[in-house]
Short mmCIF file of C-alpha atoms and ligand atoms in Angstrom, two decimals:
data_model
loop_
_atom_site.label_atom_id
_atom_site.label_comp_id
_atom_site.label_asym_id
_atom_site.label_seq_id
_atom_site.Cartn_x
_atom_site.Cartn_y
_atom_site.Cartn_z
CA UNK S 9 57.03 175.10 73.48
CA UNK S 10 56.53 171.47 74.52
CA UNK S 11 52.99 170.75 75.55
CA UNK S 12 52.04 167.69 77.51
CA UNK S 13 48.83 166.17 79.01
CA UNK S 14 50.09 165.75 82.61
CA UNK S 15 53.01 167.50 84.23
CA UNK S 16 53.91 166.41 87.76
CA UNK S 17 56.26 168.82 89.78
CA UNK S 18 58.17 166.68 92.30
CA UNK S 19 59.56 163.36 92.09
CA UNK S 20 59.44 161.84 95.61
CA UNK S 21 56.54 159.73 97.37
CA UNK S 22 53.71 161.85 95.95
CA UNK S 23 55.14 162.68 92.52
CA UNK S 24 56.06 159.23 91.57
CA UNK S 25 52.93 157.52 92.81
CA UNK S 26 50.75 160.26 91.00
CA UNK S 27 52.49 159.80 87.75
CA UNK S 28 52.30 155.83 87.88
CA UNK S 29 48.70 156.01 88.95
CA UNK S 30 47.84 158.37 86.02
CA UNK S 31 49.48 156.07 83.71
CA UNK S 32 47.50 153.05 85.01
CA UNK S 33 44.34 154.95 84.12
CA UNK S 34 45.47 156.57 80.86
CA UNK S 35 47.74 154.55 78.72
CA UNK S 36 48.24 157.16 76.00
CA UNK S 37 48.80 160.47 77.93
CA UNK S 38 52.11 162.25 77.65
CA UNK S 39 53.44 162.59 81.23
CA UNK S 40 56.56 164.33 82.67
CA UNK S 41 57.82 164.25 86.20
CA UNK S 42 60.03 167.23 86.92
CA UNK S 43 62.25 166.96 90.04
CA UNK S 44 65.09 169.12 91.43
CA UNK S 45 67.41 166.21 92.59
CA UNK S 46 69.57 164.24 90.16
CA UNK S 47 68.31 161.05 91.92
CA UNK S 48 65.25 160.47 93.82
CA UNK S 49 65.74 159.48 97.53
CA UNK S 50 63.69 157.04 99.78
CA UNK S 51 62.95 159.85 102.03
CA UNK S 52 61.96 157.69 105.03
CA UNK S 53 65.21 155.72 104.50
CA UNK S 54 67.47 158.76 105.29
CA UNK S 55 68.27 157.96 108.91
CA UNK S 56 69.29 154.33 107.75
CA UNK S 57 72.02 155.74 105.57
CA UNK S 58 74.17 156.38 108.75
CA UNK S 59 74.24 153.10 110.36
CA UNK S 60 72.55 150.26 108.35
CA UNK S 61 72.86 151.27 104.64
CA UNK S 62 76.13 153.22 105.13
CA UNK S 63 76.01 155.06 101.73
CA UNK S 64 73.29 157.60 100.50
CA UNK S 65 73.68 156.04 97.07
CA UNK S 66 71.92 152.89 98.57
CA UNK S 67 68.81 154.86 99.45
CA UNK S 68 67.46 155.55 95.93
CA UNK S 69 64.15 155.08 94.08
CA UNK S 70 65.28 154.13 90.56
CA UNK S 71 64.08 156.14 87.67
CA UNK S 72 63.27 152.80 85.85
CA UNK S 73 59.93 152.66 87.76
CA UNK S 74 58.77 155.73 85.71
CA UNK S 75 60.70 155.14 82.50
CA UNK S 76 59.35 151.63 82.12
CA UNK S 77 55.91 153.23 82.13
CA UNK S 78 56.73 155.74 79.42
CA UNK S 79 56.95 158.57 81.78
CA UNK S 80 59.53 161.24 81.06
CA UNK S 81 61.85 162.33 83.97
CA UNK S 82 63.19 165.97 83.75
CA UNK S 83 65.82 166.81 86.21
CA UNK S 84 65.35 170.70 86.74
CA UNK S 85 63.69 173.11 88.95
CA UNK S 86 60.38 174.67 88.20
CA UNK S 87 60.90 178.46 88.73
CA UNK S 88 57.33 179.60 88.20
CA UNK S 89 53.94 178.67 87.28
CA UNK S 90 51.45 180.57 85.08
CA UNK S 91 48.02 179.08 85.58
CA UNK S 92 46.31 181.40 83.05
CA UNK S 93 48.66 180.34 80.40
CA UNK S 94 48.75 176.82 81.80
CA UNK S 95 52.73 176.80 81.64
CA UNK S 96 55.64 176.23 83.97
CA UNK S 97 59.04 177.80 83.50
CA UNK S 98 62.30 175.87 84.18
CA UNK S 99 65.51 177.17 85.52
CA UNK S 100 67.02 178.08 82.12
CA UNK S 101 63.77 179.74 80.87
CA UNK S 102 62.33 176.80 79.01
CA UNK S 103 58.46 176.58 79.23
CA UNK S 104 56.41 173.46 79.36
CA UNK S 105 52.71 173.73 78.59
CA UNK S 106 50.26 171.33 80.54
CA UNK S 107 46.66 170.05 80.10
CA UNK S 108 46.71 169.08 83.78
CA UNK S 109 49.41 169.67 86.59
CA UNK S 110 49.98 167.84 89.89
CA UNK S 111 52.07 169.74 92.38
CA UNK S 112 53.98 167.35 94.67
CA UNK S 113 56.63 169.65 95.77
CA UNK S 114 56.87 168.25 99.32
CA UNK S 115 58.18 169.96 102.36
CA UNK S 116 61.38 171.51 103.69
CA UNK S 117 62.92 171.22 107.12
CA UNK S 118 62.01 173.76 109.71
CA UNK S 119 65.13 175.81 110.58
CA UNK S 120 65.33 176.94 114.24
CA UNK S 121 66.16 180.54 114.70
CA UNK S 122 68.93 179.51 117.21
CA UNK S 123 72.13 181.45 117.54
CA UNK S 124 74.78 179.35 115.99
CA UNK S 125 72.44 177.52 113.59
CA UNK S 126 74.78 178.50 110.61
CA UNK S 127 77.90 177.06 112.22
CA UNK S 128 79.82 174.34 110.32
CA UNK S 129 78.72 170.71 111.26
CA UNK S 130 75.14 171.80 112.13
CA UNK S 131 72.78 169.92 109.68
CA UNK S 132 69.09 169.57 109.13
CA UNK S 133 67.44 166.69 107.19
CA UNK S 134 67.35 167.96 103.62
CA UNK S 135 66.26 165.28 101.03
CA UNK S 136 69.29 165.68 98.73
CA UNK S 137 72.16 163.24 98.16
CA UNK S 138 74.88 165.72 97.90
CA UNK S 139 73.74 167.26 101.26
CA UNK S 140 73.43 163.93 102.99
CA UNK S 141 76.94 162.90 101.55
CA UNK S 142 78.10 166.14 103.54
CA UNK S 143 76.47 164.73 106.63
CA UNK S 144 78.09 161.41 106.04
CA UNK S 145 81.55 162.99 105.66
CA UNK S 146 80.98 164.83 108.92
CA UNK S 147 79.62 162.00 110.91
CA UNK S 148 82.66 159.88 109.96
CA UNK S 149 84.73 162.21 111.92
CA UNK S 150 82.38 162.93 114.71
CA UNK S 151 82.39 161.74 118.34
CA UNK S 152 79.86 163.72 120.26
CA UNK S 153 76.45 164.30 118.53
CA UNK S 154 73.64 166.25 119.72
CA UNK S 155 70.20 165.84 118.12
CA UNK S 156 67.70 168.62 118.74
CA UNK S 157 64.24 167.20 118.48
CA UNK S 158 63.03 163.90 120.03
CA UNK S 159 60.28 163.05 117.39
CA UNK S 160 60.55 160.12 115.19
CA UNK S 161 63.33 161.52 112.92
CA UNK S 162 65.56 162.54 115.80
CA UNK S 163 64.88 159.20 117.43
CA UNK S 164 65.64 157.14 114.28
CA UNK S 165 68.85 159.10 113.59
CA UNK S 166 69.96 158.58 117.34
CA UNK S 167 69.57 154.90 117.04
CA UNK S 168 71.57 154.78 113.70
CA UNK S 169 74.30 156.91 115.05
CA UNK S 170 74.69 154.66 118.02
CA UNK S 171 75.32 151.79 115.60
CA UNK S 172 78.43 153.64 114.69
CA UNK S 173 79.41 153.94 118.41
CA UNK S 174 78.85 157.63 118.56
CA UNK S 175 78.18 159.43 121.89
CA UNK S 176 74.59 160.66 121.07
CA UNK S 177 72.28 163.03 123.12
CA UNK S 178 68.83 163.99 122.26
CA UNK S 179 67.53 167.31 123.38
CA UNK S 180 63.67 167.45 123.47
CA UNK S 181 61.61 170.42 124.83
CA UNK S 182 58.50 168.35 125.83
CA UNK S 183 58.61 165.96 128.76
CA UNK S 184 58.95 162.85 126.51
CA UNK S 185 60.53 161.85 123.27
CA UNK S 186 57.87 160.94 120.57
CA UNK S 187 55.27 162.73 122.61
CA UNK S 188 53.43 164.24 119.64
CA UNK S 189 53.05 160.65 118.16
CA UNK S 190 52.29 158.34 121.16
CA UNK S 191 50.78 158.44 124.68
CA UNK S 192 52.91 158.62 127.55
CA UNK S 193 52.86 154.95 128.48
CA UNK S 194 54.23 154.16 125.09
CA UNK S 195 56.88 157.14 125.11
CA UNK S 196 58.18 155.60 128.25
CA UNK S 197 58.61 152.19 126.71
CA UNK S 198 60.56 153.91 123.80
CA UNK S 199 62.67 155.96 126.24
CA UNK S 200 63.66 152.90 128.10
CA UNK S 201 64.78 151.28 124.98
CA UNK S 202 66.71 154.41 123.77
CA UNK S 203 68.43 154.56 127.14
CA UNK S 204 69.36 150.83 126.82
CA UNK S 205 70.81 151.53 123.47
CA UNK S 206 73.01 154.19 124.95
CA UNK S 207 71.29 157.25 123.85
CA UNK S 208 71.45 160.21 126.47
CA UNK S 209 68.17 161.87 126.87
CA UNK S 210 67.69 165.58 127.90
CA UNK S 211 63.82 165.94 127.86
CA UNK S 212 61.88 168.93 129.29
CA UNK S 213 64.99 170.77 127.82
CA UNK S 214 65.31 173.57 125.20
CA UNK S 215 68.37 174.06 123.08
CA UNK S 216 69.07 177.86 123.60
CA UNK S 217 72.28 178.24 121.72
CA UNK S 218 74.67 176.32 119.42
CA UNK S 219 78.19 177.24 120.45
CA UNK S 220 81.06 177.41 117.94
CA UNK S 221 84.96 177.45 118.14
CA UNK S 222 87.25 180.10 116.57
CA UNK S 223 87.11 178.31 113.18
CA UNK S 224 83.34 178.55 113.03
CA UNK S 225 82.74 174.79 113.67
CA UNK S 226 80.27 173.72 116.35
CA UNK S 227 81.61 172.69 119.70
CA UNK S 228 78.66 172.53 122.00
CA UNK S 229 74.85 173.10 122.70
CA UNK S 230 73.76 175.26 125.57
CA UNK S 231 70.48 174.07 127.19
CA UNK S 232 67.78 175.83 129.21
CA UNK S 233 68.77 173.88 132.17
CA UNK S 234 72.13 175.75 132.14
CA UNK S 235 74.14 172.72 131.06
CA UNK S 236 76.33 172.95 127.95
CA UNK S 237 76.65 169.66 125.92
CA UNK S 238 79.86 168.89 124.13
CA UNK S 239 79.17 168.44 120.40
CA UNK S 240 81.09 168.21 117.26
CA UNK S 241 78.08 167.70 115.19
CA UNK S 242 74.43 168.81 115.68
CA UNK S 243 71.46 167.55 113.91
CA UNK S 244 68.22 169.59 113.93
CA UNK S 245 65.08 167.44 113.36
CA UNK S 246 62.20 169.54 114.59
CA UNK S 247 59.69 169.04 111.76
CA UNK S 248 58.89 170.29 108.30
CA UNK S 249 56.83 172.99 106.58
CA UNK S 250 55.10 172.47 103.27
CA UNK S 251 56.88 173.80 100.25
CA UNK S 252 54.34 176.14 98.62
CA UNK S 253 56.36 178.95 97.13
CA UNK S 254 55.42 178.01 93.52
CA UNK S 255 51.81 177.71 94.46
CA UNK S 256 51.88 180.93 96.46
CA UNK S 257 53.56 182.92 93.64
CA UNK S 258 51.02 181.45 91.12
CA UNK S 259 48.21 182.75 93.28
CA UNK S 260 46.76 179.40 94.32
CA UNK S 261 44.84 179.34 97.73
CA UNK S 262 46.69 178.21 100.83
CA UNK S 263 45.05 176.42 103.81
CA UNK S 264 45.18 177.02 107.58
CA UNK S 265 48.08 174.54 108.07
CA UNK S 266 50.06 176.26 105.43
CA UNK S 267 49.61 173.62 102.75
CA UNK S 268 48.30 174.11 99.35
CA UNK S 269 44.39 174.22 99.80
CA UNK S 270 42.79 171.21 98.14
CA UNK S 271 39.23 169.75 98.08
CA UNK S 272 38.27 166.15 98.60
CA UNK S 273 39.34 165.24 95.02
CA UNK S 274 42.78 166.84 95.58
CA UNK S 275 41.96 169.71 93.25
CA UNK S 276 43.56 173.12 94.23
CA UNK S 277 41.58 176.41 93.68
CA UNK S 278 42.44 176.04 90.00
CA UNK S 279 40.58 172.98 88.78
CA UNK S 280 43.33 171.97 86.34
CA UNK S 281 45.92 171.88 89.00
CA UNK S 282 45.89 169.10 91.66
CA UNK S 283 48.30 168.83 94.76
CA UNK S 284 49.33 165.83 96.74
CA UNK S 285 51.77 164.86 99.59
CA UNK S 286 53.53 167.01 102.15
CA UNK S 287 52.82 170.22 100.10
CA UNK S 288 49.03 169.74 100.22
CA UNK S 289 46.81 170.76 103.14
CA UNK S 290 45.51 167.84 105.02
CA UNK S 291 42.11 167.30 106.80
CA UNK S 292 41.59 165.04 109.84
CA UNK S 293 39.47 161.89 109.05
CA UNK S 294 37.87 162.35 112.63
CA UNK S 295 37.13 166.02 112.87
CA UNK S 296 37.54 167.22 109.19
CA UNK S 297 39.55 170.10 110.48
CA UNK S 298 43.08 170.91 109.03
CA UNK S 299 45.58 168.45 110.20
CA UNK S 300 49.40 168.89 110.52
CA UNK S 301 50.17 165.23 109.94
CA UNK S 302 52.68 164.66 107.01
CA UNK S 303 53.81 161.24 106.09
CA UNK S 304 54.97 159.23 103.06
CA UNK S 305 52.14 156.95 103.32
CA UNK S 306 49.60 159.87 103.34
CA UNK S 307 51.61 161.41 100.41
CA UNK S 308 51.20 158.14 98.41
CA UNK S 309 47.45 157.77 99.17
CA UNK S 310 46.71 161.31 98.11
CA UNK S 311 48.85 160.74 94.96
CA UNK S 312 46.64 157.70 94.17
CA UNK S 313 43.68 160.00 94.52
CA UNK S 314 45.07 162.92 92.46
CA UNK S 315 46.73 160.65 89.83
CA UNK S 316 43.35 159.05 88.97
CA UNK S 317 41.20 162.30 89.12
CA UNK S 318 43.25 164.33 86.78
CA UNK S 319 41.55 162.20 84.04
CA UNK S 320 38.05 162.27 85.42
CA UNK S 321 36.95 162.59 89.13
CA UNK S 322 36.59 159.21 90.64
CA UNK S 323 38.29 159.11 94.07
CA UNK S 324 37.48 161.11 97.17
CA UNK S 325 39.94 161.72 99.96
CA UNK S 326 38.32 160.75 103.30
CA UNK S 327 40.98 162.54 105.33
CA UNK S 328 44.09 161.58 107.23
CA UNK S 329 43.93 158.83 109.90
CA UNK S 330 47.81 158.70 110.26
CA UNK S 331 49.18 155.26 110.51
CA UNK S 332 52.92 155.18 111.41
CA UNK S 333 55.68 152.94 112.81
CA UNK S 334 59.24 153.26 113.95
CA UNK S 335 61.89 150.99 115.43
CA UNK S 336 64.47 151.44 118.16
CA UNK S 337 66.85 148.55 118.37
CA UNK S 338 64.48 145.54 118.25
CA UNK S 339 61.52 147.49 119.72
CA UNK S 340 58.92 148.53 117.07
CA UNK S 341 56.24 151.23 117.92
CA UNK S 342 53.23 151.90 115.87
CA UNK S 343 50.27 154.35 115.98
CA UNK S 344 47.04 154.67 114.04
CA UNK S 345 44.45 157.37 114.55
CA UNK S 346 44.08 159.30 117.74
CA UNK S 347 46.27 158.96 120.86
CA UNK S 348 44.40 159.58 124.20
CA UNK S 349 45.74 163.31 124.26
CA UNK S 350 44.52 163.87 120.60
CA UNK S 351 41.21 162.37 121.28
CA UNK S 352 40.85 164.59 124.34
CA UNK S 353 41.80 167.63 122.42
CA UNK S 354 39.35 166.78 119.61
CA UNK S 355 36.63 166.57 122.13
CA UNK S 356 36.01 162.84 122.14
CA UNK S 357 34.84 160.77 125.12
CA UNK S 358 36.43 157.40 124.83
CA UNK S 359 37.08 154.07 126.52
CA UNK S 360 40.47 152.30 126.14
CA UNK S 361 41.21 148.53 126.08
CA UNK S 362 44.74 146.85 126.15
CA UNK S 363 46.35 143.53 125.88
CA UNK S 364 49.93 142.38 126.22
CA UNK S 365 50.51 139.08 124.54
CA UNK S 366 53.33 136.99 122.83
CA UNK S 367 53.61 137.60 119.26
CA UNK S 368 54.11 133.86 118.42
CA UNK S 369 52.74 130.69 119.72
CA UNK S 370 53.67 128.65 121.79
CA UNK S 371 55.94 131.19 123.64
CA UNK S 372 58.97 128.74 123.04
CA UNK S 373 58.86 129.69 119.28
CA UNK S 374 62.13 131.40 118.41
CA UNK S 375 62.35 135.08 118.33
CA UNK S 376 58.99 135.33 120.12
CA UNK S 377 58.45 138.77 121.65
CA UNK S 378 56.01 140.56 123.75
CA UNK S 379 53.42 142.84 122.04
CA UNK S 380 51.41 145.60 123.66
CA UNK S 381 48.19 146.91 121.97
CA UNK S 382 46.18 149.77 123.33
CA UNK S 383 42.80 150.63 121.58
CA UNK S 384 40.70 153.75 121.89
CA UNK S 385 36.77 153.50 121.18
CA UNK S 386 34.36 156.44 121.17
CA UNK S 387 32.20 156.05 124.06
CA UNK S 388 28.79 156.44 122.80
CA UNK S 389 29.11 154.77 119.34
CA UNK S 390 31.89 152.21 120.50
CA UNK S 391 33.74 153.12 117.21
CA UNK S 392 37.40 152.46 116.98
CA UNK S 393 39.31 155.86 116.76
CA UNK S 394 42.92 155.04 117.67
CA UNK S 395 45.48 152.29 118.54
CA UNK S 396 49.00 152.05 119.65
CA UNK S 397 51.23 149.00 119.46
CA UNK S 398 54.68 148.18 120.80
CA UNK S 399 56.48 144.98 120.02
CA UNK S 400 58.58 143.02 117.42
CA UNK S 401 58.72 143.13 113.59
CA UNK S 402 54.96 142.45 112.98
CA UNK S 403 54.06 145.78 114.84
CA UNK S 404 53.89 147.90 111.76
CA UNK S 405 51.39 145.59 109.97
CA UNK S 406 49.31 145.09 113.14
CA UNK S 407 49.17 148.97 113.15
CA UNK S 408 48.05 148.89 109.52
CA UNK S 409 45.20 146.44 110.27
CA UNK S 410 44.14 149.01 113.04
CA UNK S 411 44.10 151.90 110.57
CA UNK S 412 41.96 149.77 108.20
CA UNK S 413 39.57 148.99 111.16
CA UNK S 414 39.45 152.67 112.09
CA UNK S 415 38.76 153.82 108.52
CA UNK S 416 35.78 151.13 108.21
CA UNK S 417 34.53 152.59 111.55
CA UNK S 418 34.55 149.09 113.21
CA UNK S 419 32.83 148.92 116.58
CA UNK S 420 34.43 147.24 119.61
CA UNK S 421 32.05 144.26 119.15
CA UNK S 422 33.23 144.07 115.40
CA UNK S 423 36.90 144.41 116.27
CA UNK S 424 36.55 141.64 118.95
CA UNK S 425 35.26 139.19 116.46
CA UNK S 426 36.93 140.37 113.08
CA UNK S 427 38.17 137.42 111.10
CA UNK S 428 41.97 137.18 111.72
CA UNK S 429 44.34 134.42 110.65
CA UNK S 430 47.07 132.92 112.85
CA UNK S 431 50.22 130.80 112.58
CA UNK S 432 52.67 129.76 115.32
CA UNK S 433 55.68 131.18 113.65
CA UNK S 434 53.91 134.28 112.44
CA UNK S 435 51.31 135.64 114.71
CA UNK S 436 49.91 135.73 118.21
CA UNK S 437 47.85 132.82 119.36
CA UNK S 438 44.17 132.55 118.22
CA UNK S 439 43.35 132.11 121.89
CA UNK S 440 44.61 135.66 122.63
CA UNK S 441 45.07 137.46 119.46
CA UNK S 442 46.23 140.91 120.63
CA UNK S 443 43.70 143.13 118.74
CA UNK S 444 40.56 140.99 119.67
CA UNK S 445 41.81 140.87 123.44
CA UNK S 446 42.30 144.61 123.56
CA UNK S 447 38.66 145.13 122.21
CA UNK S 448 37.34 142.52 124.76
CA UNK S 449 39.05 144.38 127.49
CA UNK S 450 37.48 147.76 126.39
CA UNK S 451 34.03 146.01 126.03
CA UNK S 452 34.18 145.39 129.76
CA UNK S 453 34.38 149.14 130.51
CA UNK S 454 31.60 150.75 128.46
C1 FAD U 22 64.24 161.45 108.05
C2 FAD U 22 62.84 161.26 107.61
C3 FAD U 22 62.27 159.98 107.90
C4 FAD U 22 60.92 159.79 107.57
N1 FAD U 22 60.29 158.54 107.81
C5 FAD U 22 58.97 158.36 107.52
C6 FAD U 22 58.53 157.08 107.66
O1 FAD U 22 58.95 156.19 108.17
N2 FAD U 22 57.20 156.92 107.25
C7 FAD U 22 56.46 157.98 106.77
O2 FAD U 22 55.23 157.65 106.33
N3 FAD U 22 56.97 159.14 106.49
C8 FAD U 22 58.25 159.40 106.88
N4 FAD U 22 58.68 160.63 106.55
C9 FAD U 22 57.99 161.63 106.00
C10 FAD U 22 58.02 161.48 104.43
O3 FAD U 22 59.46 161.63 104.06
C11 FAD U 22 57.39 162.61 103.70
O4 FAD U 22 56.02 162.69 104.16
C12 FAD U 22 57.50 162.32 102.24
O5 FAD U 22 58.81 162.52 101.82
C13 FAD U 22 56.50 163.35 101.36
O6 FAD U 22 56.57 163.11 100.10
P1 FAD U 22 56.34 164.18 99.04
O7 FAD U 22 56.55 163.59 97.71
O8 FAD U 22 55.10 164.84 99.18
O9 FAD U 22 57.54 165.29 99.20
P2 FAD U 22 59.06 165.25 99.29
O10 FAD U 22 59.58 163.95 99.67
O11 FAD U 22 59.50 166.38 100.11
O12 FAD U 22 59.38 165.51 97.80
C14 FAD U 22 59.28 166.77 97.06
C15 FAD U 22 59.83 166.56 95.79
O13 FAD U 22 59.49 167.86 95.02
C16 FAD U 22 60.66 168.40 94.29
N5 FAD U 22 60.46 169.62 94.12
C17 FAD U 22 60.06 170.65 95.06
N6 FAD U 22 60.09 171.94 94.50
C18 FAD U 22 60.40 171.62 93.20
C19 FAD U 22 60.55 172.53 92.11
N7 FAD U 22 60.24 173.86 92.26
N8 FAD U 22 60.70 172.15 90.89
C20 FAD U 22 61.00 170.82 90.70
N9 FAD U 22 60.97 169.98 91.75
C21 FAD U 22 60.65 170.28 92.95
C22 FAD U 22 61.79 167.76 95.12
O14 FAD U 22 62.89 167.79 94.26
C23 FAD U 22 61.23 166.41 95.47
O15 FAD U 22 61.45 165.53 94.53
C24 FAD U 22 60.08 160.91 106.95
C25 FAD U 22 60.76 161.99 106.77
C26 FAD U 22 61.98 162.33 106.99
C27 FAD U 22 62.80 163.64 106.70
#
């Protein structure tokens, strides 16, 4: 039986970063990454296969990244884990022994228990190239597409499908698309852009049944409003659940949000087994309570913690803030930390401040766009707890600045005078730098 120092199960955002990080801190350890798929996908790139990239083969993370660092890649499925023996068993019965194990088995899409869910041309978002090629073949022949779920996955697919000229409708049970990620004012901006891009929105509406024809192929979706939408393809994007089967069968502890329980060092209930990414339980940075957030950026950060700690505990996980961006046409939207709704639910009193400014200066600079920033500060301490941004291409990095300020617990006074840099073609003006202006606005309200 092969025995290695570190075995990583999962070869996506968490697995790759965990293995690469472990290598940085231990040049001599034997490291293997086992993953099911022949090729590793860029998971967040999946929607862009269908309008921008036009081919699943372009959405790949090359194995070279790992091979160049002397990390072995095994394409196989780990069928079971024996934590007492410290072995895993692969699909053909081969065993691998490990010194330390990192579980990075990710998540799988939630499948709605809807009548008609198994009809031909009903898809979910499975991170697997052959499956995504099947979706590509179907989309090439489709005309009317219904997307069930108006979260960021549904919205990104809708925008990409529109680039192919398809008739696209999003069905969302909540009053607004993106409502779990942004406050209503930002959802309204997003919905205006989606509508401008030609996406039909059926919000406050539940998909009740997927209807098929005699050949077993989808032909429509029946809504709670009584309306039936014509569809020759349905995409269901209603979230994911942690992939914890291996961990459960091995007797590892599971958390409240159904992820593999981990401590702040990313250790599971077995101290030689770590977990990172979508499969691992998350804890809120703000409340320390279990969190349902699952993002590639969180997976990578947890992997940087687990990858180091397998060879000696050094890094602690401060919990998830959640920094995320998306784009609809030329409108980018970002969020870091808590929205107003989330802050209220968590029990915070807060003050908001906003600014709407141009993202270059002077305004006559080419491709100058309006940027809106809203910040939330906890009322008593004046500490930044959340921010939302809508604007042009710099939105994502402005959002990441907010995430860093939140993590460092910057106060409104500190945010108003943090040292930023500006350039006419690249940023807002120093006179009304968006983050500082929004903090100044909040300071007038405490
Ligand atoms: C369409 C879409 C768009 C997204 N966009 C964004 C975005 O823009 N930004 C963002 O931050 N997040 C985004 N996400 C979320 C992000 O993709 C996930 O958070 C991320 O993929 C989690 O990475 P992971 O490594 O934990 O798990 P996964 O990506 O789910 O990977 C799990 C890995 O484990 C392997 N595996 C599982 N079980 C076994 C087994 N038994 N044996 C061997 N291998 C196994 C799989 O083969 C795979 O390699 C998006 C998700 C989707 C679906």
